[in-house]
Short mmCIF file of C-alpha atoms in Angstrom, two decimals:
data_model
loop_
_atom_site.label_atom_id
_atom_site.label_comp_id
_atom_site.label_asym_id
_atom_site.label_seq_id
_atom_site.Cartn_x
_atom_site.Cartn_y
_atom_site.Cartn_z
CA MET X 1 111.24 90.25 127.02
CA ALA X 2 114.53 88.44 126.37
CA ASP X 3 114.93 85.24 124.34
CA VAL X 4 113.86 82.42 126.72
CA LEU X 5 116.42 80.08 125.11
CA LYS X 6 119.33 82.28 126.21
CA LYS X 7 120.56 83.25 129.69
CA VAL X 8 120.25 86.88 130.76
CA PRO X 9 123.88 88.05 130.33
CA VAL X 10 125.77 88.73 133.54
CA ARG X 11 127.82 91.91 133.91
CA GLU X 12 131.60 91.53 134.28
CA GLN X 13 134.65 93.77 134.54
CA GLU X 14 136.34 94.31 131.15
CA PRO X 15 139.24 91.81 130.68
CA LYS X 16 141.93 94.48 130.17
CA VAL X 17 140.81 96.35 133.29
CA ARG X 18 140.39 93.34 135.60
CA ALA X 19 143.77 91.84 134.58
CA THR X 20 145.36 94.74 136.53
CA ASN X 21 143.27 94.54 139.73
CA PHE X 22 142.07 92.05 142.37
CA GLU X 23 138.44 93.20 142.43
CA GLU X 24 135.69 90.70 141.67
CA VAL X 25 135.46 89.79 137.97
CA CYS X 26 131.76 88.91 137.86
CA LEU X 27 129.41 91.69 139.00
CA GLY X 28 126.28 89.51 139.28
CA TYR X 29 122.62 90.25 138.54
CA ASN X 30 120.52 93.11 139.88
CA GLN X 31 116.94 92.32 140.94
CA GLU X 32 115.39 93.10 137.57
CA GLU X 33 117.89 90.84 135.76
CA ALA X 34 117.45 88.08 138.37
CA MET X 35 113.65 88.12 138.04
CA GLU X 36 113.95 88.00 134.24
CA GLU X 37 116.37 85.04 134.40
CA ALA X 38 114.14 83.28 136.98
CA SER X 39 111.20 83.55 134.58
CA ARG X 40 113.08 81.19 132.20
CA CYS X 41 112.65 78.32 134.72
CA ILE X 42 109.84 75.99 133.65
CA ASN X 43 109.36 74.68 137.23
CA CYS X 44 109.64 70.98 136.28
CA LYS X 45 107.61 68.54 138.34
CA ASN X 46 110.55 66.09 138.38
CA ALA X 47 113.34 68.64 138.84
CA LYS X 48 116.60 67.02 137.77
CA CYS X 49 118.57 70.11 138.88
CA ILE X 50 117.98 69.13 142.54
CA SER X 51 119.59 65.71 142.03
CA GLY X 52 122.55 67.53 140.41
CA CYS X 53 123.13 69.58 143.59
CA PRO X 54 125.36 67.87 146.22
CA VAL X 55 123.41 69.60 149.04
CA ALA X 56 119.98 69.11 147.35
CA ILE X 57 118.75 72.73 147.36
CA ASP X 58 115.09 73.06 146.31
CA ILE X 59 116.13 74.92 143.16
CA PRO X 60 112.69 75.36 141.48
CA GLY X 61 111.33 76.44 144.90
CA PHE X 62 113.80 79.29 145.39
CA ILE X 63 113.68 80.34 141.72
CA LYS X 64 109.86 80.58 141.89
CA GLU X 65 110.23 83.05 144.80
CA VAL X 66 112.80 85.10 142.85
CA LYS X 67 110.44 85.18 139.84
CA GLU X 68 107.75 86.69 142.10
CA GLY X 69 110.18 89.16 143.72
CA ASN X 70 110.10 87.43 147.16
CA ILE X 71 113.87 87.47 147.67
CA GLU X 72 113.79 86.92 151.45
CA GLU X 73 111.59 83.83 150.96
CA ALA X 74 113.98 82.58 148.28
CA TYR X 75 116.83 82.89 150.82
CA LYS X 76 114.86 80.87 153.39
CA VAL X 77 114.33 78.09 150.82
CA ILE X 78 118.07 77.97 150.01
CA GLY X 79 118.97 78.25 153.72
CA LYS X 80 117.21 74.95 154.53
CA ALA X 81 119.89 73.13 152.50
CA SER X 82 122.94 75.40 152.26
CA ALA X 83 124.89 77.37 154.85
CA LEU X 84 127.12 79.17 152.30
CA PRO X 85 125.03 80.27 149.28
CA ALA X 86 126.98 83.46 148.48
CA ILE X 87 130.11 81.30 148.21
CA CYS X 88 128.52 78.46 146.22
CA GLY X 89 126.90 80.89 143.80
CA ARG X 90 130.42 82.06 142.93
CA VAL X 91 132.63 78.95 142.97
CA CYS X 92 130.43 75.88 142.29
CA PRO X 93 130.95 74.03 138.97
CA GLN X 94 127.26 74.54 138.12
CA GLU X 95 127.77 73.57 134.47
CA SER X 96 128.49 69.96 135.52
CA GLN X 97 125.98 69.87 138.39
CA CYS X 98 122.59 71.64 138.68
CA GLU X 99 122.78 73.51 135.38
CA GLY X 100 124.12 70.41 133.65
CA LYS X 101 120.84 68.65 134.51
CA CYS X 102 118.52 71.61 133.70
CA ILE X 103 115.74 70.61 131.25
CA ARG X 104 115.73 74.15 129.80
CA GLY X 105 119.29 73.41 128.65
CA ILE X 106 118.16 70.67 126.23
CA LYS X 107 116.84 73.14 123.65
CA GLY X 108 118.74 76.24 124.70
CA GLU X 109 120.90 77.49 127.55
CA PRO X 110 120.19 76.18 131.05
CA VAL X 111 118.80 78.53 133.69
CA SER X 112 121.64 80.48 135.34
CA ILE X 113 121.07 78.77 138.71
CA GLY X 114 124.43 79.74 140.21
CA LYS X 115 124.07 83.44 139.42
CA LEU X 116 120.51 83.43 140.85
CA GLU X 117 121.75 81.75 144.05
CA ARG X 118 124.48 84.38 144.30
CA PHE X 119 121.95 87.22 143.82
CA VAL X 120 119.66 85.87 146.57
CA ALA X 121 122.55 85.29 148.99
CA ASP X 122 124.09 88.72 148.36
CA TYR X 123 120.66 90.31 148.93
CA ALA X 124 120.45 88.47 152.28
CA LEU X 125 123.95 89.64 153.28
CA GLU X 126 123.17 93.23 152.26
CA HIS X 127 119.85 93.30 154.14
CA ASP X 128 121.21 91.29 157.11
CA ILE X 129 118.54 88.59 156.87
CA LYS X 130 119.19 86.13 159.71
CA PRO X 131 119.39 82.35 159.23
CA VAL X 132 116.79 80.30 161.13
CA GLY X 133 118.43 78.48 164.05
CA ALA X 134 117.33 76.12 166.83
CA GLU X 135 114.98 77.45 169.52
CA SER X 136 117.12 75.92 172.28
CA THR X 137 120.25 73.78 172.68
CA ASN X 138 120.06 70.08 173.57
CA GLY X 139 123.17 70.14 175.80
CA HIS X 140 125.28 67.81 173.60
CA LYS X 141 128.78 69.09 172.70
CA VAL X 142 130.31 68.45 169.27
CA ALA X 143 133.77 69.49 168.01
CA VAL X 144 134.41 70.35 164.36
CA ILE X 145 137.99 70.46 163.08
CA GLY X 146 138.56 72.98 160.30
CA SER X 147 136.56 76.05 159.27
CA GLY X 148 136.52 75.35 155.55
CA PRO X 149 133.37 74.47 153.58
CA SER X 150 132.81 71.00 155.09
CA GLY X 151 133.45 72.17 158.67
CA LEU X 152 131.25 75.27 158.36
CA THR X 153 128.40 73.25 156.80
CA CYS X 154 128.58 70.51 159.43
CA ALA X 155 128.74 73.08 162.26
CA GLY X 156 125.82 75.11 160.87
CA ASP X 157 123.61 72.05 160.38
CA LEU X 158 124.36 70.68 163.87
CA ALA X 159 123.65 74.10 165.44
CA LYS X 160 120.27 74.19 163.66
CA MET X 161 119.53 70.81 165.28
CA GLY X 162 120.33 72.25 168.73
CA TYR X 163 123.89 70.97 169.33
CA GLU X 164 126.56 73.05 171.08
CA VAL X 165 129.26 73.24 168.43
CA THR X 166 132.86 74.47 168.66
CA VAL X 167 134.98 74.78 165.51
CA PHE X 168 138.77 74.50 165.89
CA GLU X 169 140.82 76.23 163.15
CA ALA X 170 144.61 75.84 162.77
CA LEU X 171 145.15 79.22 161.11
CA HIS X 172 144.66 82.71 162.56
CA GLU X 173 141.78 83.42 160.17
CA LEU X 174 138.54 81.49 159.63
CA GLY X 175 137.44 80.06 156.27
CA GLY X 176 140.01 77.42 155.34
CA VAL X 177 140.46 77.06 151.59
CA LEU X 178 137.81 79.77 151.04
CA VAL X 179 140.27 82.28 152.51
CA TYR X 180 143.75 80.97 151.63
CA GLY X 181 143.01 79.13 148.37
CA ILE X 182 140.53 81.10 146.26
CA PRO X 183 141.62 84.57 145.07
CA GLU X 184 139.84 87.81 145.91
CA PHE X 185 138.80 88.37 142.26
CA ARG X 186 136.72 85.18 142.40
CA LEU X 187 135.60 85.24 146.03
CA PRO X 188 135.83 88.50 148.04
CA LYS X 189 136.94 87.78 151.61
CA GLN X 190 135.34 90.62 153.61
CA LYS X 191 132.25 91.19 151.49
CA VAL X 192 131.35 87.49 151.20
CA VAL X 193 133.36 84.89 153.18
CA ALA X 194 133.55 86.81 156.47
CA LYS X 195 129.83 87.65 156.30
CA GLU X 196 128.84 84.03 155.54
CA ILE X 197 130.87 82.91 158.57
CA GLU X 198 129.03 85.54 160.65
CA LYS X 199 125.76 83.83 159.64
CA VAL X 200 127.12 80.52 161.03
CA LYS X 201 128.11 82.33 164.26
CA GLU X 202 124.55 83.70 164.50
CA LEU X 203 123.35 80.07 164.73
CA GLY X 204 125.34 79.80 168.00
CA VAL X 205 128.52 78.12 166.70
CA LYS X 206 131.70 78.99 168.66
CA PHE X 207 135.09 79.31 166.90
CA GLU X 208 138.64 78.91 168.23
CA THR X 209 141.56 79.88 165.95
CA ASN X 210 145.28 78.94 166.15
CA VAL X 211 144.42 75.44 167.40
CA VAL X 212 146.44 72.78 165.56
CA ILE X 213 144.79 69.42 166.22
CA GLY X 214 147.60 66.90 166.67
CA LYS X 215 149.82 69.53 168.35
CA SER X 216 147.77 71.98 170.47
CA THR X 217 145.46 69.13 171.47
CA THR X 218 144.33 65.80 170.01
CA ILE X 219 141.00 64.27 169.04
CA ASP X 220 141.39 61.76 171.89
CA GLN X 221 141.82 64.64 174.37
CA LEU X 222 138.77 66.48 172.98
CA ILE X 223 136.66 63.37 173.66
CA GLU X 224 138.27 62.09 176.88
CA GLU X 225 139.16 65.35 178.66
CA GLU X 226 137.07 68.16 177.17
CA GLY X 227 133.65 66.53 177.11
CA PHE X 228 132.98 66.48 173.36
CA GLU X 229 130.66 63.57 172.52
CA ALA X 230 131.42 63.52 168.79
CA VAL X 231 133.99 65.03 166.42
CA PHE X 232 133.78 65.95 162.73
CA ILE X 233 137.10 66.21 160.84
CA GLY X 234 136.95 68.72 158.00
CA SER X 235 140.65 69.59 157.93
CA GLY X 236 141.03 69.67 154.14
CA ALA X 237 143.99 68.62 152.01
CA GLY X 238 146.82 71.10 152.21
CA LEU X 239 149.90 68.97 151.45
CA PRO X 240 151.06 69.79 147.88
CA MET X 241 152.26 67.24 145.34
CA PHE X 242 155.32 67.67 143.12
CA MET X 243 156.58 65.96 139.94
CA GLY X 244 160.01 64.83 141.16
CA ILE X 245 161.81 66.34 138.14
CA PRO X 246 165.36 67.84 138.28
CA GLY X 247 165.49 71.46 139.48
CA GLU X 248 162.24 71.32 141.45
CA ASN X 249 163.97 72.57 144.63
CA ALA X 250 165.19 75.80 143.00
CA ASN X 251 164.36 79.30 144.26
CA GLY X 252 161.32 80.42 142.31
CA VAL X 253 159.54 77.04 142.33
CA PHE X 254 156.32 77.27 144.36
CA SER X 255 153.46 74.93 145.10
CA ALA X 256 150.19 76.60 144.06
CA ASN X 257 149.14 76.25 147.71
CA GLU X 258 152.04 78.36 148.96
CA TYR X 259 151.72 80.90 146.15
CA LEU X 260 147.98 81.41 146.67
CA THR X 261 148.23 81.42 150.49
CA ARG X 262 150.88 84.15 150.33
CA SER X 263 148.65 86.20 148.05
CA ASN X 264 145.21 85.53 149.55
CA LEU X 265 145.80 85.06 153.29
CA MET X 266 148.96 87.16 153.68
CA LYS X 267 147.77 89.82 151.17
CA ALA X 268 150.98 89.72 149.07
CA PHE X 269 149.04 91.36 146.22
CA ASP X 270 148.53 94.50 148.34
CA GLU X 271 151.60 96.77 148.39
CA SER X 272 150.66 98.13 151.82
CA TYR X 273 151.25 94.64 153.36
CA ASP X 274 154.75 93.53 154.37
CA THR X 275 154.40 89.98 152.96
CA PRO X 276 155.43 90.11 149.29
CA ILE X 277 155.85 87.20 146.87
CA VAL X 278 159.14 87.32 144.96
CA GLY X 279 157.32 88.12 141.72
CA GLY X 280 158.48 86.53 138.48
CA LYS X 281 158.21 88.22 135.10
CA LYS X 282 157.74 84.95 133.17
CA VAL X 283 155.72 82.35 135.07
CA ALA X 284 154.79 78.77 134.14
CA VAL X 285 151.91 77.15 136.02
CA VAL X 286 151.97 73.35 135.71
CA GLY X 287 148.46 71.82 135.86
CA GLY X 288 144.98 72.42 134.45
CA GLY X 289 142.53 72.55 137.38
CA ASN X 290 140.77 75.48 139.05
CA VAL X 291 143.74 75.99 141.38
CA ALA X 292 146.07 76.26 138.37
CA MET X 293 143.76 78.91 136.85
CA ASP X 294 143.68 80.79 140.18
CA ALA X 295 147.50 80.76 140.41
CA ALA X 296 147.92 81.80 136.76
CA ARG X 297 145.42 84.65 137.00
CA THR X 298 147.03 85.83 140.26
CA ALA X 299 150.53 85.85 138.69
CA LEU X 300 149.13 87.77 135.71
CA ARG X 301 147.72 90.45 138.03
CA LEU X 302 151.13 90.68 139.73
CA GLY X 303 152.58 91.72 136.36
CA ALA X 304 153.89 88.47 134.81
CA GLU X 305 153.59 86.84 131.39
CA VAL X 306 151.91 83.55 132.33
CA HIS X 307 151.83 80.13 130.66
CA ILE X 308 149.61 77.22 131.69
CA VAL X 309 151.57 74.02 130.95
CA TYR X 310 149.19 71.04 130.79
CA ARG X 311 149.88 67.55 129.43
CA ARG X 312 146.44 66.91 127.95
CA SER X 313 144.27 68.85 125.49
CA GLU X 314 141.75 71.61 126.20
CA ALA X 315 138.87 69.11 126.20
CA GLU X 316 140.42 67.39 129.26
CA LEU X 317 141.15 70.54 131.28
CA PRO X 318 139.57 69.84 134.72
CA ALA X 319 139.03 73.56 135.48
CA ARG X 320 135.58 75.12 135.16
CA VAL X 321 134.76 76.36 131.66
CA GLU X 322 134.20 79.88 133.04
CA GLU X 323 137.67 79.96 134.68
CA VAL X 324 139.42 78.86 131.46
CA HIS X 325 137.41 81.43 129.48
CA HIS X 326 138.30 84.23 131.93
CA ALA X 327 142.00 83.22 131.96
CA LYS X 328 142.16 83.33 128.14
CA GLU X 329 140.34 86.68 128.00
CA GLU X 330 142.85 88.13 130.46
CA GLY X 331 145.87 87.00 128.43
CA VAL X 332 147.07 83.72 130.03
CA ILE X 333 148.88 81.62 127.38
CA PHE X 334 147.93 77.92 127.20
CA ASP X 335 150.71 75.44 126.30
CA LEU X 336 148.56 72.32 125.97
CA LEU X 337 149.75 68.75 125.28
CA THR X 338 153.01 69.82 126.91
CA ASN X 339 154.77 68.34 129.96
CA PRO X 340 157.79 69.57 132.00
CA LYS X 341 160.95 67.42 131.99
CA GLU X 342 163.45 69.60 133.87
CA ILE X 343 163.75 73.01 135.52
CA PHE X 344 167.04 74.76 134.70
CA VAL X 345 168.82 76.46 137.61
CA ASP X 346 171.52 79.17 137.55
CA ASP X 347 174.62 79.18 139.79
CA LYS X 348 172.72 81.11 142.49
CA GLY X 349 169.98 78.45 142.69
CA ASN X 350 167.33 80.46 140.82
CA VAL X 351 165.06 79.23 138.02
CA LYS X 352 166.37 80.19 134.57
CA GLY X 353 164.15 78.12 132.26
CA MET X 354 162.26 74.87 131.82
CA LYS X 355 162.62 71.96 129.40
CA VAL X 356 159.25 70.60 128.21
CA ILE X 357 158.18 67.86 125.80
CA LYS X 358 155.17 67.68 123.46
CA MET X 359 152.54 65.01 124.19
CA GLU X 360 149.84 63.18 122.24
CA LEU X 361 146.77 61.39 123.62
CA GLY X 362 146.81 57.60 123.58
CA GLU X 363 144.39 55.01 124.97
CA PRO X 364 142.08 55.87 127.92
CA ASP X 365 143.52 55.29 131.43
CA ALA X 366 141.75 54.22 134.64
CA SER X 367 140.09 57.68 134.95
CA GLY X 368 138.51 57.27 131.49
CA ARG X 369 140.61 60.11 130.05
CA ARG X 370 143.03 59.40 127.20
CA ARG X 371 146.54 58.87 128.55
CA PRO X 372 149.13 61.47 127.45
CA VAL X 373 152.19 59.93 125.73
CA GLU X 374 155.48 61.72 125.03
CA ILE X 375 156.43 62.43 121.39
CA PRO X 376 160.12 61.42 121.10
CA GLY X 377 162.47 64.22 120.06
CA SER X 378 159.93 67.01 120.65
CA GLU X 379 161.64 68.60 123.66
CA TYR X 380 162.11 72.36 123.71
CA GLU X 381 162.87 75.05 126.29
CA ILE X 382 160.59 77.79 127.58
CA GLU X 383 162.02 80.89 129.16
CA VAL X 384 160.66 81.24 132.72
CA ASP X 385 161.93 82.58 136.04
CA THR X 386 159.11 81.16 138.22
CA VAL X 387 157.36 77.77 138.17
CA ILE X 388 154.14 77.09 140.11
CA MET X 389 153.26 73.41 140.57
CA SER X 390 149.50 72.84 140.68
CA LEU X 391 149.28 69.05 140.65
CA GLY X 392 146.82 68.47 143.47
CA THR X 393 147.14 68.05 147.23
CA SER X 394 146.74 65.35 149.85
CA PRO X 395 145.72 65.59 153.53
CA ASN X 396 148.35 66.45 156.13
CA PRO X 397 148.89 63.22 158.14
CA LEU X 398 149.18 65.10 161.47
CA ILE X 399 145.59 64.37 162.60
CA SER X 400 145.51 60.71 161.54
CA SER X 401 148.93 60.00 163.07
CA THR X 402 147.91 61.43 166.47
CA THR X 403 144.47 59.77 166.73
CA LYS X 404 144.16 56.21 168.04
CA GLY X 405 142.20 53.85 165.78
CA LEU X 406 141.63 56.23 162.85
CA GLU X 407 142.03 54.37 159.56
CA THR X 408 143.58 56.03 156.47
CA ASN X 409 144.18 54.80 152.93
CA ARG X 410 147.43 54.77 150.92
CA TRP X 411 146.97 58.45 149.96
CA LYS X 412 146.80 59.38 153.68
CA CYS X 413 143.10 60.25 153.29
CA ILE X 414 140.82 59.37 156.23
CA VAL X 415 138.57 56.41 155.45
CA ALA X 416 134.91 57.40 155.99
CA ASP X 417 131.62 56.10 154.59
CA GLU X 418 129.94 58.33 152.03
CA GLU X 419 126.44 58.28 153.53
CA PHE X 420 127.26 59.61 157.02
CA GLY X 421 131.03 60.28 157.06
CA LYS X 422 131.52 57.59 159.75
CA THR X 423 135.19 56.68 160.38
CA SER X 424 136.77 53.60 162.01
CA LYS X 425 136.84 55.43 165.38
CA GLU X 426 133.61 55.60 167.37
CA GLY X 427 132.06 59.06 167.54
CA VAL X 428 134.45 60.46 164.92
CA TYR X 429 133.14 61.52 161.50
CA ALA X 430 135.00 63.09 158.56
CA GLY X 431 134.33 64.65 155.18
CA GLY X 432 135.59 66.93 152.43
CA ASP X 433 139.14 66.95 151.08
CA ALA X 434 140.48 65.15 154.21
CA VAL X 435 138.54 62.10 152.94
CA THR X 436 138.45 62.52 149.15
CA GLY X 437 141.66 64.45 148.47
CA ALA X 438 141.35 67.82 146.74
CA ALA X 439 137.83 68.31 145.29
CA THR X 440 135.23 71.10 145.04
CA VAL X 441 133.73 73.39 147.69
CA ILE X 442 130.21 72.05 147.12
CA LEU X 443 131.26 68.38 147.43
CA ALA X 444 132.96 69.27 150.73
CA MET X 445 129.72 70.96 151.83
CA GLY X 446 127.74 67.84 150.87
CA ALA X 447 130.10 65.78 153.04
CA GLY X 448 129.70 68.24 155.94
CA LYS X 449 125.94 67.84 155.65
CA ALA X 450 126.24 64.03 155.66
CA GLY X 451 128.56 64.22 158.70
CA ALA X 452 126.05 66.37 160.65
CA HIS X 453 123.30 63.84 159.88
CA GLY X 454 125.58 60.96 160.93
CA ILE X 455 126.53 62.64 164.23
CA ASP X 456 122.87 63.43 164.98
CA GLU X 457 121.89 59.77 164.43
CA TYR X 458 124.86 58.56 166.51
CA LEU X 459 124.11 60.82 169.51
CA LYS X 460 120.36 60.12 169.40
CA ASN X 461 121.01 56.38 169.51
CA LYS X 462 123.88 56.49 172.02
#
């Protein structure tokens, strides 16, 4: 019997091996390991882990089933709250959510809730266990815009309630940020994302790809001409931000969005595909979030020496602890308390270096984090031929600008109430990054859940 104060270790690819391939880093638990880890749960009466989960999964309930070897029952418990458990088990920031609230973690390590969720979900995908849907439809039509985590969750929940749901996706492939944003080594597309979407289809949800709302059709047309009684907007935030420094328009400067989309969606990492990225040999990734880690670890696998350039210290890095740990193990170099000032460009318009300045942390700013302040005279140059800007994203204004009466804020995010995702336009609900700006998969799922509840209440009372 293992030490109950410590997590059962999870198997991973060796750092030197995985830094050269795009296969999944974490190999997950087998059933024996999962049951052993589940036995560490003390099944609290007042389970704080549930309140730490944005979709309120009955965590002690599913772990109890795992402990007893009832994996199918465990999946049913998770399935009442989450439509995408194989995805959440891999990409959720559990350390700041469910595991961060785990009582077992007070005197030892918290229960490995995310890895147990992943084990249960993978078991269900492997054994083709079907989700439980509605017995019949209620005849009400709802449109969902976007097939990312908020759209898929909203669509799945509405289908379980009996609604006829159609999801409209702008790209040729379903999955939104799950497909174009998160690399294969963190979230396998065929083995996990495509199969999770199949589960949503099995609930009766219809999908239409290559439909750009605001161009192909509008929200007003969906309601007025196509008979949809309510609409949920889960279109994400795909418009990248830049710093506005000299040289930012050079060849070899990418947004992390473009870089990752080329690799993940257009398979630039696979030599058999005709969609390469012009690969740099010395790459600087500016930013410190999960997307920055994804871009850095992708560039590393494409053969580059990679630097993360971040203006605060390691304690303020917004990326998950696990992602930072994996990046360091693989050989990504961290230039912390460092900020870009200028990108140098050669006479052909290509990147030939970057001027940076050292920073120190001053007083806290509005976010509560200490504000980085430049140290005069500390500028120096780093030799790079590619710069990837990972500074966050905002929603594309196409939907809001083509929808009558839809209110947005100064960041072009759709204004929607947190409880139900209700917008200023009757019958239109919204959630995820389109409302909050770039955030996590699980928060987007929580918003999709709230939107489904809001639409259900609205149509029942109409």
